[in-house]
Amino acid sequence: MMALSQTISGFRSSRWFALVWIAPAVLAGLFLLVLAARGIRASEGGQSFVTAFPGESALPWFAPVGFPAWLAWQHGLNAFFLLFIIRSGWLVRTTKRPDAYWTRNNSGLIKTPGKPVRISLNLWMHISIDTLWLLNGVLFYVLIFSTGQWTRIIPTRWDVFPNAISAALQYASLNWSVENGWVNYNSLQVLSYFLVVFIAAPLALITGIRMSPGLAVRFAPLDRIFPLPVARAIHFPVMIFFAAFTVVHVTLVLATGAIKNLNHMYAGNNGYGWGGFWIFAASIVIMVAAWIAAKPIVLRAIAGTFGHVGR
Ligand code: HEM
Ligand code: HEM
């Protein structure tokens, strides 16, 4: 009896206790949201709004149809890199006393005056994967602008805004028309992909470079117009945005015709076979395997080939 009451009082004082009221409150909130969306859609005004703005905005005539293989590769690599960027960023934030540090070899190709800065192994991993992510991203920008794929994720008409509201209303009422991402994304997708690619990613880059210890001396003149604490105050919420976007994005991908959507982005076709699903599943297996392999001993060995690892 004693043990049970201790367990209960332990749970009451733990931070999980808040879930006792947060979970039902969130459920009740969602329920009300669905009811409200259904109410609006049933109304005359709501119906004419959804008819006038069905949820997607017209594309320019030269917009391509479907996704080329390079886009699928870049999308998949982006997800892979982000997983480890968030993991290492999180470790940078939460590790008070890192047990290993890395210093760049100041010889060979990149030789700079002065002593290279010592950074934690976690930050070494963060910045290394950032570099790969950045290369992938630069290539993505070059390719979407040279092929017209940009028209799919950059709004070109103002009616994208009412159409996004309409798409949100349709999702919230749990009754949406058939999606056709192969030809045109709905406006909510367009706006959120635009935010991720053209606002969040550049923000992460600018604030991340600003915080890079190796560049601190060079950025000293920026201390007044773009102080370090400002960069830090932006960088972390950007990570939260990436994580929240991914949760909602993947949930909707799976809830709005998983097999077809996975075929679009992973197999580059618009059919109903299982190809996209299997490629996606393989990509998840690779992510899990890399996650397990990324042990300190392995990271030290890799970091050691680019510099000095020590305490
Ligand atoms: C690993 C889980 C993921 C899956 C299964 C997935 C799936 C998809 C699918 C199926 C599409 C096309 C949607 C359609 O045809 O309607 C798409 C597009 C897109 N996804 Fe993801 N995604 C994932 C992770 C991510 C992450 C982590 C990001 C970025 C933070 C991201 C950003 C995008 C963007 C920007 C597009 C539009 C690409 C373009 O058309 O240029 N995705 N995703
Ligand atoms: C090329 C782009 C990026 C660069 C150069 C970069 C660089 C950095 C640097 C130098 C730090 C250390 C800050 C410190 O010493 O306290 C850091 C921390 C961090 N980064 Fe990045 N980063 C980049 C992209 C990203 C992205 C895309 C994410 C997540 C989606 C991310 C998530 C984090 C997190 C969570 C931290 C810990 C922040 C904190 O302590 O408040 N970074 N990053």
Coordinates of C-alpha atoms and ligand atoms in Angstrom, one line a residue:
M1 CA 0.0 0.0 0.0
M2 CA 2.8 2.3 1.0
A3 CA 4.6 1.5 -2.2
L4 CA 1.5 2.3 -4.3
S5 CA 1.0 5.6 -2.6
Q6 CA 4.6 6.4 -3.0
T7 CA 4.4 5.6 -6.7
I8 CA 1.3 7.8 -7.1
S9 CA 2.9 10.7 -5.3
G10 CA 6.1 10.2 -7.4
F11 CA 4.0 10.3 -10.5
R12 CA 2.2 13.4 -9.3
S13 CA 5.4 15.3 -8.8
S14 CA 6.9 14.1 -12.1
R15 CA 6.7 16.2 -15.2
W16 CA 4.6 13.5 -16.9
F17 CA 1.8 14.3 -14.5
A18 CA 0.9 17.3 -16.6
L19 CA -0.2 14.8 -19.3
V20 CA -3.2 13.9 -17.1
W21 CA -4.9 17.1 -18.1
I22 CA -2.9 18.1 -21.3
A23 CA -3.9 14.9 -23.2
P24 CA -7.6 15.2 -22.7
A25 CA -7.5 19.0 -23.3
V26 CA -5.7 18.4 -26.6
L27 CA -8.2 15.8 -27.7
A28 CA -11.1 18.0 -26.7
G29 CA -9.5 20.9 -28.6
L30 CA -9.1 18.7 -31.7
F31 CA -12.7 17.5 -31.5
L32 CA -14.0 21.1 -31.3
L33 CA -11.8 22.0 -34.3
V34 CA -13.3 19.3 -36.4
L35 CA -16.8 20.2 -35.3
A36 CA -16.2 23.9 -36.1
A37 CA -14.7 23.0 -39.5
R38 CA -17.6 20.8 -40.3
G39 CA -20.0 23.6 -39.2
I40 CA -18.3 26.1 -41.5
R41 CA -18.3 23.7 -44.5
A42 CA -22.0 22.9 -44.0
S43 CA -22.9 26.6 -44.1
E44 CA -23.7 28.3 -47.3
G45 CA -20.8 30.8 -47.1
G46 CA -18.4 27.9 -46.3
Q47 CA -19.7 25.9 -49.3
S48 CA -19.3 28.8 -51.8
F49 CA -15.8 29.6 -50.4
V50 CA -14.6 26.0 -51.0
T51 CA -16.2 26.0 -54.4
A52 CA -14.5 29.3 -55.3
F53 CA -11.2 28.2 -53.7
P54 CA -10.9 24.4 -54.1
G55 CA -7.5 24.3 -52.3
E56 CA -5.0 24.5 -55.1
S57 CA -3.7 27.4 -57.1
A58 CA -3.1 27.1 -60.8
L59 CA 0.5 26.5 -62.0
P60 CA 2.3 28.5 -64.7
W61 CA 2.0 26.7 -68.1
F62 CA 5.6 25.5 -68.1
A63 CA 5.4 23.7 -64.8
P64 CA 6.7 20.1 -65.1
V65 CA 4.5 17.1 -64.2
G66 CA 5.9 14.5 -61.7
F67 CA 9.2 14.2 -60.0
P68 CA 12.6 13.4 -61.5
A69 CA 15.0 10.9 -59.8
W70 CA 17.3 13.7 -58.6
L71 CA 14.5 15.3 -56.7
A72 CA 13.7 12.0 -55.0
W73 CA 17.3 11.5 -54.1
Q74 CA 17.7 15.0 -52.7
H75 CA 14.5 14.7 -50.7
G76 CA 15.6 11.4 -49.2
L77 CA 19.2 12.6 -48.4
N78 CA 17.7 15.8 -46.8
A79 CA 15.7 13.6 -44.4
F80 CA 18.7 11.5 -43.6
F81 CA 21.0 14.5 -42.9
L82 CA 18.4 16.3 -40.9
L83 CA 18.0 13.3 -38.6
F84 CA 21.7 13.6 -37.6
I85 CA 21.7 17.4 -37.6
I86 CA 18.9 17.4 -35.1
R87 CA 20.5 14.6 -33.0
S88 CA 23.9 16.3 -32.9
G89 CA 22.4 19.8 -32.3
W90 CA 20.4 18.4 -29.5
L91 CA 23.6 16.9 -28.0
V92 CA 25.4 20.2 -28.4
R93 CA 22.6 21.8 -26.4
T94 CA 22.3 19.2 -23.6
T95 CA 25.9 18.0 -23.1
K96 CA 27.4 20.2 -20.3
R97 CA 30.9 18.5 -20.3
P98 CA 31.7 16.9 -23.6
D99 CA 34.1 14.0 -23.2
A100 CA 35.9 14.5 -26.5
Y101 CA 37.0 17.5 -28.5
W102 CA 38.2 17.9 -32.1
T103 CA 40.8 20.3 -33.5
R104 CA 41.3 20.7 -37.3
N105 CA 44.7 19.8 -38.7
N106 CA 46.2 23.0 -39.7
S107 CA 48.2 21.6 -42.5
G108 CA 47.7 20.3 -46.0
L109 CA 44.9 21.8 -48.1
I110 CA 43.3 24.2 -45.6
K111 CA 46.0 26.2 -43.8
T112 CA 45.0 29.3 -41.9
P113 CA 47.0 31.7 -39.8
G114 CA 46.6 31.2 -36.0
K115 CA 45.6 28.2 -34.0
P116 CA 42.5 26.3 -35.1
V117 CA 39.6 26.4 -32.6
R118 CA 38.9 23.3 -30.5
I119 CA 35.2 22.2 -30.7
S120 CA 33.3 19.4 -29.0
L121 CA 33.0 16.1 -31.0
N122 CA 29.2 16.7 -31.0
L123 CA 29.6 20.1 -32.7
W124 CA 32.1 18.6 -35.1
M125 CA 29.4 16.1 -36.1
H126 CA 26.8 18.9 -36.3
I127 CA 28.9 21.1 -38.6
S128 CA 30.1 18.1 -40.7
I129 CA 26.6 16.9 -41.5
D130 CA 25.5 20.6 -42.0
T131 CA 28.1 20.8 -44.8
L132 CA 26.7 17.8 -46.6
W133 CA 23.2 19.1 -46.0
L134 CA 24.2 22.4 -47.4
L135 CA 25.7 20.9 -50.6
N136 CA 22.6 18.9 -51.1
G137 CA 20.5 22.0 -50.6
V138 CA 22.6 24.2 -53.0
L139 CA 22.3 21.5 -55.7
F140 CA 18.5 21.4 -55.1
Y141 CA 18.2 25.1 -55.6
V142 CA 20.3 25.0 -58.8
L143 CA 18.3 22.1 -60.2
I144 CA 14.8 23.3 -59.3
F145 CA 15.5 26.7 -60.9
S146 CA 17.0 25.2 -64.0
T147 CA 14.2 22.7 -64.6
G148 CA 11.0 24.7 -63.6
Q149 CA 10.4 22.4 -60.6
W150 CA 10.5 25.6 -58.5
T151 CA 7.0 26.5 -59.8
R152 CA 5.7 23.6 -57.6
I153 CA 6.9 25.1 -54.3
I154 CA 7.1 28.8 -54.9
P155 CA 3.7 30.5 -55.0
T156 CA 3.1 32.6 -58.1
R157 CA -0.5 33.7 -57.5
W158 CA -2.1 35.5 -54.6
D159 CA -5.0 33.1 -54.5
V160 CA -2.6 30.6 -52.8
F161 CA -3.6 32.2 -49.5
P162 CA -7.4 31.7 -49.6
N163 CA -6.7 28.3 -51.2
A164 CA -4.5 27.3 -48.3
I165 CA -7.3 28.3 -45.9
S166 CA -9.6 26.2 -47.9
A167 CA -7.2 23.2 -47.8
A168 CA -6.8 23.6 -44.0
L169 CA -10.6 23.7 -43.6
Q170 CA -10.9 20.5 -45.7
Y171 CA -8.2 18.8 -43.6
A172 CA -9.7 20.0 -40.4
S173 CA -13.2 18.7 -41.3
L174 CA -11.6 15.3 -42.0
N175 CA -13.1 15.3 -45.5
W176 CA -10.7 16.3 -48.3
S177 CA -10.9 15.8 -52.0
V178 CA -8.5 13.5 -53.7
E179 CA -5.0 14.9 -53.6
N180 CA -2.9 15.1 -56.8
G181 CA 0.6 16.0 -55.7
W182 CA 2.0 14.5 -58.8
V183 CA 0.6 17.4 -60.9
N184 CA 0.1 20.2 -58.3
Y185 CA 0.4 20.4 -54.6
N186 CA -2.5 21.9 -52.6
S187 CA -1.8 25.4 -51.4
L188 CA -1.1 24.5 -47.8
Q189 CA 1.6 22.2 -49.1
V190 CA 3.0 24.9 -51.4
L191 CA 3.2 27.4 -48.5
S192 CA 4.7 25.0 -46.0
Y193 CA 7.3 23.6 -48.5
F194 CA 8.2 27.2 -49.4
L195 CA 8.6 28.0 -45.7
V196 CA 10.9 25.0 -45.2
V197 CA 13.1 25.5 -48.3
F198 CA 13.3 29.2 -48.6
I199 CA 12.9 30.6 -45.0
A200 CA 13.7 27.9 -42.4
A201 CA 16.8 26.4 -44.2
P202 CA 18.5 29.8 -44.9
L203 CA 17.7 30.9 -41.3
A204 CA 19.3 27.8 -39.9
L205 CA 22.4 28.4 -42.1
I206 CA 22.8 32.1 -41.4
T207 CA 22.4 31.7 -37.6
G208 CA 24.5 28.5 -37.6
I209 CA 27.4 30.1 -39.4
R210 CA 27.1 33.1 -37.1
M211 CA 27.6 30.8 -34.1
S212 CA 30.4 28.8 -35.5
P213 CA 33.4 29.1 -33.1
G214 CA 36.0 28.9 -35.8
L215 CA 34.5 32.1 -37.4
A216 CA 33.9 34.0 -34.2
V217 CA 36.9 36.3 -34.7
R218 CA 35.9 37.1 -38.3
F219 CA 32.4 37.9 -37.2
A220 CA 33.4 40.2 -34.3
P221 CA 32.5 43.3 -36.4
L222 CA 28.9 41.9 -36.6
D223 CA 28.6 41.9 -32.8
R224 CA 26.4 45.0 -32.8
I225 CA 24.1 44.4 -35.7
F226 CA 23.8 40.6 -35.4
P227 CA 24.8 39.6 -31.9
L228 CA 25.5 36.0 -31.0
P229 CA 22.6 35.6 -28.6
V230 CA 20.2 36.7 -31.4
A231 CA 21.6 33.9 -33.6
R232 CA 21.2 31.4 -30.8
A233 CA 17.7 32.6 -30.0
I234 CA 16.7 32.0 -33.7
H235 CA 18.6 28.7 -34.3
F236 CA 16.8 26.6 -31.7
P237 CA 13.2 27.6 -32.7
V238 CA 14.1 26.8 -36.3
M239 CA 15.0 23.3 -35.2
I240 CA 11.6 23.1 -33.5
F241 CA 10.0 24.3 -36.7
F242 CA 11.8 21.6 -38.8
A243 CA 10.8 18.9 -36.3
A244 CA 7.1 20.0 -36.2
F245 CA 6.9 20.4 -40.0
T246 CA 8.3 16.8 -40.4
V247 CA 5.8 15.3 -38.0
V248 CA 2.8 17.0 -39.7
H249 CA 4.2 16.4 -43.2
V250 CA 4.8 12.7 -42.7
T251 CA 1.5 12.2 -40.9
L252 CA -0.3 13.8 -43.9
V253 CA 1.7 11.9 -46.4
L254 CA 0.7 8.7 -44.8
A255 CA -3.0 9.8 -44.2
T256 CA -3.7 11.1 -47.7
G257 CA -2.9 8.0 -49.8
A258 CA 0.4 6.6 -48.4
I259 CA 1.1 4.2 -51.3
K260 CA 0.5 6.7 -54.0
N261 CA 2.4 9.5 -52.2
L262 CA 5.4 7.3 -51.5
N263 CA 5.4 6.3 -55.2
H264 CA 5.6 10.0 -56.1
M265 CA 8.5 10.9 -53.9
Y266 CA 10.4 7.7 -53.6
A267 CA 9.9 5.8 -56.9
G268 CA 9.2 8.7 -59.2
N269 CA 5.9 7.3 -60.5
N270 CA 2.2 8.0 -60.2
G271 CA 1.0 4.4 -59.8
Y272 CA -0.4 2.1 -57.1
G273 CA 2.5 -0.4 -57.0
W274 CA 4.6 -1.0 -53.9
G275 CA 7.9 0.3 -55.3
G276 CA 7.7 3.7 -53.4
F277 CA 6.8 2.0 -50.2
W278 CA 9.8 -0.4 -50.3
I279 CA 12.3 2.3 -51.2
F280 CA 10.9 4.4 -48.3
A281 CA 11.1 1.4 -46.0
A282 CA 14.7 0.8 -47.0
S283 CA 15.5 4.4 -46.4
I284 CA 14.2 4.1 -42.8
V285 CA 16.3 0.9 -42.3
I286 CA 19.4 2.9 -43.4
M287 CA 18.6 5.7 -41.0
V288 CA 18.1 3.3 -38.1
A289 CA 21.3 1.5 -39.0
A290 CA 23.3 4.8 -39.2
W291 CA 21.8 5.9 -35.9
I292 CA 23.0 2.8 -34.2
A293 CA 26.4 2.9 -35.9
A294 CA 27.0 6.6 -34.8
K295 CA 28.6 5.5 -31.6
P296 CA 31.3 7.7 -30.0
I297 CA 34.0 5.3 -30.9
V298 CA 33.0 5.4 -34.6
L299 CA 32.6 9.1 -34.6
R300 CA 36.1 9.5 -33.0
A301 CA 37.6 7.4 -35.7
I302 CA 36.0 9.4 -38.5
A303 CA 36.7 12.8 -36.9
G304 CA 40.3 11.6 -36.3
T305 CA 41.0 11.4 -40.0
F306 CA 40.2 15.1 -40.4
G307 CA 41.9 16.4 -37.3
H308 CA 43.0 15.7 -33.8
V309 CA 40.5 14.1 -31.3
G310 CA 41.3 14.4 -27.6
R311 CA 40.1 15.8 -24.4
Ligands
HEM1 C1 11.2 10.5 -44.0 C2 10.0 10.9 -44.1 C3 9.4 11.7 -45.2 C4 8.5 11.2 -46.1 C5 7.8 9.8 -46.1 C6 8.2 12.3 -47.1 C7 7.3 12.2 -48.1 C8 7.1 13.2 -49.1 C9 6.2 13.0 -50.2 C10 5.4 11.8 -50.5 C11 6.2 14.2 -50.9 C12 5.4 14.5 -52.2 C13 4.0 14.8 -51.7 C14 2.9 14.7 -52.8 O1 3.2 14.0 -53.9 O2 1.8 15.2 -52.6 C15 7.1 15.1 -50.2 C16 7.5 16.3 -50.7 C17 8.3 17.2 -50.0 N1 8.9 16.9 -48.7 FE1 8.9 15.2 -47.7 N2 8.9 13.4 -46.7 C18 9.6 13.1 -45.6 C19 10.5 13.9 -44.9 C20 10.7 15.3 -45.2 C21 11.6 16.2 -44.5 C22 12.4 15.8 -43.2 C23 11.5 17.4 -45.1 C24 12.2 18.7 -44.8 C25 12.3 19.1 -43.6 C26 10.6 17.2 -46.3 C27 10.3 18.2 -47.2 C28 9.6 18.1 -48.4 C29 9.5 19.1 -49.4 C30 10.1 20.5 -49.4 C31 8.7 18.5 -50.4 C32 8.3 19.2 -51.7 C33 9.4 18.9 -52.7 C34 9.3 19.4 -54.1 O3 8.3 19.1 -54.8 O4 10.3 20.1 -54.6 N3 10.2 15.9 -46.3 N4 7.6 14.4 -49.1
HEM2 C1 24.4 24.7 -42.3 C2 23.6 24.9 -41.3 C3 24.0 24.9 -39.8 C4 25.1 25.4 -39.1 C5 26.4 26.0 -39.7 C6 24.9 25.1 -37.7 C7 25.8 25.4 -36.7 C8 25.6 25.3 -35.4 C9 26.5 25.7 -34.3 C10 27.8 26.3 -34.5 C11 25.9 25.4 -33.1 C12 26.5 25.5 -31.7 C13 26.0 26.7 -31.0 C14 26.6 26.8 -29.6 O1 27.9 26.7 -29.6 O2 25.9 26.9 -28.7 C15 24.6 24.8 -33.4 C16 23.7 24.3 -32.5 C17 22.5 23.7 -32.8 N1 22.0 23.5 -34.0 FE1 22.8 24.0 -35.8 N2 23.7 24.5 -37.6 C18 23.1 24.4 -38.8 C19 21.9 23.9 -39.1 C20 21.0 23.3 -38.2 C21 19.8 22.7 -38.5 C22 19.2 22.6 -39.9 C23 19.2 22.3 -37.3 C24 17.9 21.6 -37.0 C25 17.0 21.4 -37.9 C26 20.1 22.7 -36.2 C27 19.9 22.4 -34.9 C28 20.8 22.9 -33.9 C29 20.5 22.7 -32.5 C30 19.2 22.1 -31.9 C31 21.5 23.3 -31.8 C32 21.7 23.5 -30.3 C33 21.2 24.9 -30.0 C34 21.2 25.3 -28.6 O3 22.1 25.0 -27.8 O4 20.3 26.2 -28.3 N3 21.2 23.3 -36.8 N4 24.4 24.7 -34.8

